[in-house]
Short mmCIF file of C-alpha atoms in Angstrom, two decimals:
data_model
loop_
_atom_site.label_atom_id
_atom_site.label_comp_id
_atom_site.label_asym_id
_atom_site.label_seq_id
_atom_site.Cartn_x
_atom_site.Cartn_y
_atom_site.Cartn_z
CA UNK H 697 0.00 0.00 0.00
CA UNK H 698 1.27 3.47 -0.89
CA UNK H 699 -0.11 6.54 0.85
CA UNK H 700 0.19 9.77 -1.12
CA UNK H 701 0.94 13.12 0.44
CA UNK H 702 -1.62 15.90 0.56
CA UNK H 703 -1.01 19.35 1.98
CA UNK H 704 -1.93 19.53 5.67
CA UNK H 705 -4.57 22.03 6.76
CA UNK H 706 -3.20 25.41 7.79
CA UNK H 707 -3.50 24.58 11.48
CA UNK H 708 -1.19 21.59 11.00
CA UNK H 709 1.47 23.23 8.85
CA UNK H 710 4.87 22.49 10.40
CA UNK H 711 7.17 25.27 11.51
CA UNK H 712 10.28 26.12 9.48
CA UNK H 713 12.63 23.16 9.03
CA UNK H 714 14.90 24.01 11.92
CA UNK H 715 15.62 20.32 12.47
CA UNK H 716 17.10 19.90 8.99
CA UNK H 717 20.85 20.49 8.64
CA UNK H 718 22.28 22.73 5.96
CA UNK H 719 24.73 21.39 3.40
CA UNK H 720 27.53 23.12 5.29
CA UNK H 721 26.51 21.32 8.48
CA UNK H 722 26.24 17.99 6.65
CA UNK H 723 29.71 18.41 5.17
CA UNK H 724 31.12 19.34 8.59
CA UNK H 725 29.52 16.19 10.01
CA UNK H 726 30.95 14.16 7.12
CA UNK H 727 34.47 15.26 8.02
CA UNK H 728 33.90 14.03 11.56
CA UNK H 729 32.40 10.72 10.37
CA UNK H 730 35.28 10.16 7.95
CA UNK H 731 37.73 10.35 10.84
CA UNK H 732 36.31 6.99 11.94
CA UNK H 733 34.96 5.32 8.80
CA UNK H 734 35.17 5.51 5.02
CA UNK H 735 32.17 6.54 2.92
CA UNK H 736 29.98 3.55 2.16
CA UNK H 737 29.58 2.45 -1.47
CA UNK H 738 26.56 2.75 -3.70
CA UNK H 739 26.47 -0.02 -6.26
CA UNK H 740 24.36 -0.70 -9.32
CA UNK H 741 24.17 -4.50 -9.36
CA UNK H 742 23.38 -5.70 -12.94
CA UNK H 743 21.59 -8.88 -11.84
CA UNK H 744 19.43 -6.96 -9.39
CA UNK H 745 18.56 -4.41 -12.07
CA UNK H 746 17.70 -7.22 -14.45
CA UNK H 747 15.49 -8.97 -11.93
CA UNK H 748 13.59 -5.77 -11.09
CA UNK H 749 13.56 -4.25 -14.55
CA UNK H 750 14.89 -0.88 -13.45
CA UNK H 751 18.12 1.07 -13.06
CA UNK H 752 18.58 0.58 -9.33
CA UNK H 753 21.35 1.63 -6.95
CA UNK H 754 21.79 0.23 -3.46
CA UNK H 755 23.32 2.50 -0.81
CA UNK H 756 25.26 0.05 1.33
CA UNK H 757 24.94 1.25 4.90
CA UNK H 758 25.45 -2.39 5.88
CA UNK H 759 29.14 -1.66 5.16
CA UNK H 760 29.71 0.69 8.11
CA UNK H 761 31.87 -0.46 11.06
CA UNK H 762 28.69 -1.39 12.95
CA UNK H 763 26.76 -2.78 9.99
CA UNK H 764 24.15 0.01 9.96
CA UNK H 765 23.72 3.71 9.22
CA UNK H 766 23.13 4.73 12.84
CA UNK H 767 26.84 4.96 13.66
CA UNK H 768 27.02 8.21 11.69
CA UNK H 769 24.57 9.97 13.99
CA UNK H 770 26.19 8.59 17.12
CA UNK H 771 29.61 9.92 16.15
CA UNK H 772 28.27 13.43 15.58
CA UNK H 773 26.02 13.46 18.66
CA UNK H 774 28.71 12.31 21.08
CA UNK H 775 31.35 14.62 19.65
CA UNK H 776 29.09 17.52 20.62
CA UNK H 777 28.23 15.95 23.98
CA UNK H 778 31.93 15.59 24.76
CA UNK H 779 32.63 19.16 23.65
CA UNK H 780 30.05 20.46 26.12
CA UNK H 781 31.52 18.28 28.87
CA UNK H 782 30.17 17.14 32.21
CA UNK H 783 28.57 13.88 31.03
CA UNK H 784 29.74 10.68 32.70
CA UNK H 785 26.84 8.32 31.98
CA UNK H 786 24.14 8.11 29.31
CA UNK H 787 21.07 5.96 28.79
CA UNK H 788 19.13 5.24 25.62
CA UNK H 789 16.53 2.83 24.26
CA UNK H 790 16.88 0.81 21.09
CA UNK H 791 16.01 -2.25 19.05
CA UNK H 792 19.72 -2.63 18.31
CA UNK H 793 21.41 -0.42 15.74
CA UNK H 794 20.97 2.87 17.61
CA UNK H 795 22.19 1.13 20.75
CA UNK H 796 25.34 -0.07 19.02
CA UNK H 797 25.96 3.45 17.77
CA UNK H 798 25.46 4.89 21.26
CA UNK H 799 27.76 2.34 22.90
CA UNK H 800 30.45 2.74 20.24
CA UNK H 801 30.50 6.54 20.32
CA UNK H 802 30.09 6.87 24.10
CA UNK H 803 33.07 4.65 24.88
CA UNK H 804 35.23 6.67 22.48
CA UNK H 805 34.70 9.64 24.78
CA UNK H 806 34.98 7.78 28.11
CA UNK H 807 31.22 7.92 28.80
CA UNK H 808 29.40 4.95 30.35
CA UNK H 809 26.53 3.73 28.12
CA UNK H 810 23.34 2.13 29.47
CA UNK H 811 21.06 0.70 26.80
CA UNK H 812 17.48 -0.50 27.30
CA UNK H 813 15.96 -3.02 24.89
CA UNK H 814 12.53 -4.70 24.94
CA UNK H 815 12.21 -8.36 25.87
CA UNK H 816 12.71 -10.64 22.88
CA UNK H 817 15.13 -8.26 21.17
CA UNK H 818 17.65 -9.62 18.66
CA UNK H 819 20.08 -11.84 20.59
CA UNK H 820 22.97 -10.99 18.30
CA UNK H 821 22.33 -7.24 18.44
CA UNK H 822 22.23 -7.52 22.22
CA UNK H 823 25.54 -9.37 22.20
CA UNK H 824 27.07 -6.72 19.93
CA UNK H 825 25.99 -3.92 22.26
CA UNK H 826 27.48 -5.68 25.26
CA UNK H 827 30.73 -6.24 23.35
CA UNK H 828 30.83 -2.51 22.64
CA UNK H 829 30.69 -1.81 26.39
CA UNK H 830 26.99 -1.16 26.98
CA UNK H 831 25.26 -2.11 30.20
CA UNK H 832 22.23 -3.78 28.66
CA UNK H 833 18.84 -3.78 30.41
CA UNK H 834 15.81 -5.65 29.08
CA UNK H 835 12.44 -4.07 29.82
CA UNK H 836 9.03 -3.83 28.16
CA UNK H 837 7.36 -5.55 25.28
CA UNK H 838 8.15 -3.00 22.57
CA UNK H 839 10.43 -0.06 21.83
CA UNK H 840 8.06 2.51 23.34
CA UNK H 841 8.00 0.74 26.72
CA UNK H 842 11.79 0.41 26.62
CA UNK H 843 12.13 4.12 25.87
CA UNK H 844 9.85 5.10 28.75
CA UNK H 845 11.89 2.93 31.12
CA UNK H 846 15.12 4.50 29.85
CA UNK H 847 13.70 7.92 30.69
CA UNK H 848 13.03 6.71 34.24
CA UNK H 849 16.61 5.38 34.52
CA UNK H 850 17.91 8.79 33.44
CA UNK H 851 16.40 10.23 36.61
CA UNK H 852 17.28 7.47 39.05
CA UNK H 853 20.89 7.05 37.86
CA UNK H 854 21.54 10.69 36.98
CA UNK H 855 22.27 9.70 33.41
CA UNK H 856 21.87 11.86 30.33
CA UNK H 857 19.05 10.54 28.13
CA UNK H 858 20.15 10.10 24.50
CA UNK H 859 17.13 10.20 22.22
CA UNK H 860 16.68 8.18 19.04
CA UNK H 861 15.76 11.35 17.16
CA UNK H 862 17.66 14.61 17.49
CA UNK H 863 19.00 17.32 15.13
CA UNK H 864 22.57 16.11 15.72
CA UNK H 865 21.61 12.52 14.87
CA UNK H 866 19.85 13.73 11.72
CA UNK H 867 22.93 15.76 10.79
CA UNK H 868 25.16 12.72 11.13
CA UNK H 869 23.01 10.29 9.17
CA UNK H 870 22.42 12.91 6.45
CA UNK H 871 26.00 12.22 5.39
CA UNK H 872 25.02 8.97 3.67
CA UNK H 873 22.47 10.84 1.56
CA UNK H 874 25.09 13.40 0.56
CA UNK H 875 27.42 10.59 -0.49
CA UNK H 876 24.67 9.00 -2.57
CA UNK H 877 23.51 12.15 -4.36
CA UNK H 878 27.07 13.21 -5.15
CA UNK H 879 27.90 9.77 -6.55
CA UNK H 880 24.80 9.13 -8.67
CA UNK H 881 23.32 11.71 -11.01
CA UNK H 882 19.61 12.29 -11.63
CA UNK H 883 18.04 9.85 -9.21
CA UNK H 884 14.30 9.88 -9.84
CA UNK H 885 13.26 8.26 -6.56
CA UNK H 886 15.03 7.18 -3.38
CA UNK H 887 13.34 4.71 -1.02
CA UNK H 888 14.21 5.06 2.68
CA UNK H 889 13.03 2.90 5.60
CA UNK H 890 11.45 4.68 8.56
CA UNK H 891 12.12 3.61 12.12
CA UNK H 892 11.77 6.71 14.27
CA UNK H 893 12.72 9.03 11.41
CA UNK H 894 16.36 10.17 11.55
CA UNK H 895 17.31 8.34 8.35
CA UNK H 896 14.54 9.71 6.17
CA UNK H 897 14.91 13.23 7.59
CA UNK H 898 18.64 13.14 6.90
CA UNK H 899 17.96 11.95 3.36
CA UNK H 900 15.48 14.80 2.88
CA UNK H 901 18.13 17.32 3.99
CA UNK H 902 20.72 15.92 1.58
CA UNK H 903 18.16 15.74 -1.23
CA UNK H 904 17.06 19.33 -0.70
CA UNK H 905 20.66 20.51 -0.96
CA UNK H 906 22.01 18.30 -3.74
CA UNK H 907 19.22 16.72 -5.80
CA UNK H 908 15.99 18.68 -5.41
CA UNK H 909 14.19 16.87 -8.25
CA UNK H 910 14.52 13.48 -6.54
CA UNK H 911 11.41 12.13 -4.83
CA UNK H 912 11.92 10.75 -1.33
CA UNK H 913 9.65 7.80 -0.53
CA UNK H 914 9.32 6.51 3.01
CA UNK H 915 8.94 2.81 3.71
CA UNK H 916 7.24 1.30 6.76
CA UNK H 917 6.25 -2.18 7.80
CA UNK H 918 2.64 -3.06 7.07
CA UNK H 919 2.73 -4.49 10.60
CA UNK H 920 3.93 -1.21 12.18
CA UNK H 921 1.79 1.46 10.56
CA UNK H 922 2.18 4.45 12.89
CA UNK H 923 4.01 6.63 10.36
CA UNK H 924 1.82 5.59 7.44
CA UNK H 925 -1.38 6.37 9.34
CA UNK H 926 0.05 9.65 10.67
CA UNK H 927 1.20 10.63 7.18
CA UNK H 928 -2.27 10.05 5.74
CA UNK H 929 -4.18 11.83 8.50
CA UNK H 930 -1.70 14.68 9.10
CA UNK H 931 -1.79 14.04 12.83
CA UNK H 932 0.25 11.71 15.05
CA UNK H 933 -1.36 8.28 15.39
CA UNK H 934 -0.07 5.37 17.46
CA UNK H 935 -0.38 1.89 15.98
CA UNK H 936 0.30 -1.53 17.42
CA UNK H 937 3.36 -3.40 16.16
CA UNK H 938 3.26 -7.03 15.02
CA UNK H 939 6.15 -7.33 12.57
CA UNK H 940 8.26 -10.41 13.23
CA UNK H 941 11.05 -9.49 10.82
CA UNK H 942 11.54 -5.72 10.50
CA UNK H 943 12.46 -4.83 14.08
CA UNK H 944 14.22 -1.66 12.94
CA UNK H 945 10.84 -0.29 11.83
CA UNK H 946 8.87 -1.53 14.88
CA UNK H 947 7.67 1.91 15.98
CA UNK H 948 4.39 2.25 17.90
CA UNK H 949 4.54 6.00 18.60
CA UNK H 950 5.80 8.36 15.87
CA UNK H 951 8.17 11.24 16.56
CA UNK H 952 6.39 14.59 16.20
CA UNK H 953 9.42 16.48 14.85
CA UNK H 954 10.08 13.78 12.26
CA UNK H 955 6.44 13.81 11.18
CA UNK H 956 6.56 17.53 10.49
CA UNK H 957 9.50 17.04 8.14
CA UNK H 958 7.94 13.99 6.51
CA UNK H 959 4.62 15.80 5.94
CA UNK H 960 6.40 18.66 4.24
CA UNK H 961 9.04 16.88 2.18
CA UNK H 962 8.23 13.19 1.57
CA UNK H 963 6.35 12.26 -1.59
CA UNK H 964 4.57 9.16 -0.27
CA UNK H 965 4.87 6.24 2.11
CA UNK H 966 4.83 2.62 1.01
CA UNK H 967 3.91 -0.23 3.33
CA UNK H 968 5.63 -3.62 2.93
CA UNK H 969 4.69 -6.88 4.60
CA UNK H 970 7.05 -9.28 6.33
CA UNK H 971 6.66 -11.62 3.34
CA UNK H 972 7.73 -8.83 0.97
CA UNK H 973 10.65 -7.92 3.22
CA UNK H 974 11.77 -11.56 3.35
CA UNK H 975 11.65 -11.79 -0.43
CA UNK H 976 13.77 -8.62 -0.66
CA UNK H 977 16.30 -10.08 1.78
CA UNK H 978 16.58 -13.16 -0.42
CA UNK H 979 16.81 -11.06 -3.56
CA UNK H 980 19.62 -8.95 -2.15
CA UNK H 981 21.56 -12.02 -1.14
CA UNK H 982 20.98 -13.86 -4.41
CA UNK H 983 21.87 -10.89 -6.61
CA UNK H 984 24.60 -9.17 -4.57
CA UNK H 985 25.64 -11.64 -1.83
CA UNK H 986 25.02 -8.93 0.77
CA UNK H 987 23.24 -9.58 4.05
CA UNK H 988 20.31 -7.30 4.87
CA UNK H 989 18.27 -7.22 8.06
CA UNK H 990 14.52 -6.78 7.74
CA UNK H 991 14.48 -2.98 7.94
CA UNK H 992 17.57 -2.91 5.74
CA UNK H 993 15.74 -4.75 2.94
CA UNK H 994 12.49 -2.82 3.27
CA UNK H 995 13.47 -0.05 0.84
CA UNK H 996 14.20 -2.61 -1.87
CA UNK H 997 10.92 -4.36 -1.08
CA UNK H 998 9.09 -1.08 -1.71
CA UNK H 999 11.01 -0.44 -4.93
CA UNK H 1000 10.09 -3.93 -6.11
CA UNK H 1001 6.46 -3.32 -5.19
CA UNK H 1002 6.41 -0.20 -7.38
CA UNK H 1003 8.58 -1.62 -10.15
CA UNK H 1004 6.08 -1.02 -12.95
CA UNK H 1005 6.08 2.72 -12.31
CA UNK H 1006 9.90 2.79 -12.19
CA UNK H 1007 10.75 1.14 -15.50
CA UNK H 1008 13.29 3.25 -17.37
CA UNK H 1009 13.99 5.41 -14.36
CA UNK H 1010 16.96 5.66 -11.98
CA UNK H 1011 16.00 4.52 -8.50
CA UNK H 1012 17.98 4.21 -5.26
CA UNK H 1013 17.19 2.11 -2.19
CA UNK H 1014 18.90 2.54 1.17
CA UNK H 1015 20.14 -0.78 2.54
CA UNK H 1016 20.17 0.66 6.04
CA UNK H 1017 21.66 -2.31 7.90
CA UNK H 1018 22.68 -5.94 7.81
CA UNK H 1019 22.43 -6.90 11.49
CA UNK H 1020 20.07 -9.86 11.35
CA UNK H 1021 20.36 -12.87 13.66
CA UNK H 1022 21.97 -15.77 11.83
CA UNK H 1023 19.15 -18.21 12.59
CA UNK H 1024 16.55 -15.73 11.30
CA UNK H 1025 18.55 -15.10 8.15
CA UNK H 1026 18.96 -18.83 7.54
CA UNK H 1027 15.19 -19.27 7.83
CA UNK H 1028 14.56 -16.36 5.46
CA UNK H 1029 16.93 -17.80 2.85
CA UNK H 1030 15.16 -21.14 3.22
CA UNK H 1031 11.82 -19.42 2.70
CA UNK H 1032 10.50 -19.99 6.20
CA UNK H 1033 10.68 -18.42 9.63
CA UNK H 1034 8.69 -16.12 11.92
CA UNK H 1035 6.18 -13.94 10.09
CA UNK H 1036 7.06 -15.35 6.68
CA UNK H 1037 4.00 -16.89 5.02
CA UNK H 1038 2.91 -17.94 8.49
CA UNK H 1039 6.13 -19.90 8.86
CA UNK H 1040 4.91 -22.37 6.26
CA UNK H 1041 8.11 -22.33 4.26
CA UNK H 1042 6.36 -21.30 1.05
CA UNK H 1043 8.10 -18.76 -1.17
CA UNK H 1044 6.72 -15.84 -3.09
CA UNK H 1045 7.19 -15.81 -6.84
#
């Protein structure tokens, strides 16, 4: 399902885009990010283009040091936190990739990281966060409950709460969009997965500065519809989460600041099911031998869903991360697993 944008009523018009970084700010953030990691590649895989019938580029954020785009925002956020000084301990909530970014960047500046995850979170993401030095706490049945508990910990342990959405995080992750738009000319459409919103808002900022004709399309799980429903109604709407595969998009409560940017600048939102995400994960592996987690494959799933409208056009999809548990990925490649065709093992054509 794709939900088209309509102008919000005057009472709902967002304020000026103060949250969006300028190109100068993005380039300054890029210099900081490059001190730790190289730019990630964007590849046009011939077999993938052939299979989808379009000129498609993948932006490989699965190639960062932490296997996901979030590290960019963490590096920028904690550089500023360290510059201000006086922070010894932080706490944040995550489904995994933001938590890895927080732990990685906090330890670089001698700050103790506490990370809260919901029960049933990815075992391998949890292990990665612990290996990066995080004190991991499990609480709640979804991200929203974990976030609320993290806010309580911030008070009881006198820790600084690190949000999952912030102008500094947006500035950092906008650097991948700038890399993409400078590397590939005349992109008609770029598909971006939406978790809490930093990735798509960063892409909007880079698009506005470097490729204003490109349409930005948000992608959400059909089993986590908060952003899709909010986009359509032009007001924040919570929605229950039931995705079994796209944990990086398992958002129940949308971020108000992100919604304002999405309402103003995003062309449409496409919903993809767990079955469609699983097929995209298989397609990426078969055609490129890259590993994509559920949220990481969602953008390609949306591009595939809209393939008829994209024939003859240049399209980009953000492969936002590759941090999927090995057992889950094995099941996906086999055509079975949680949330995939009811676990029946059947495969989509």
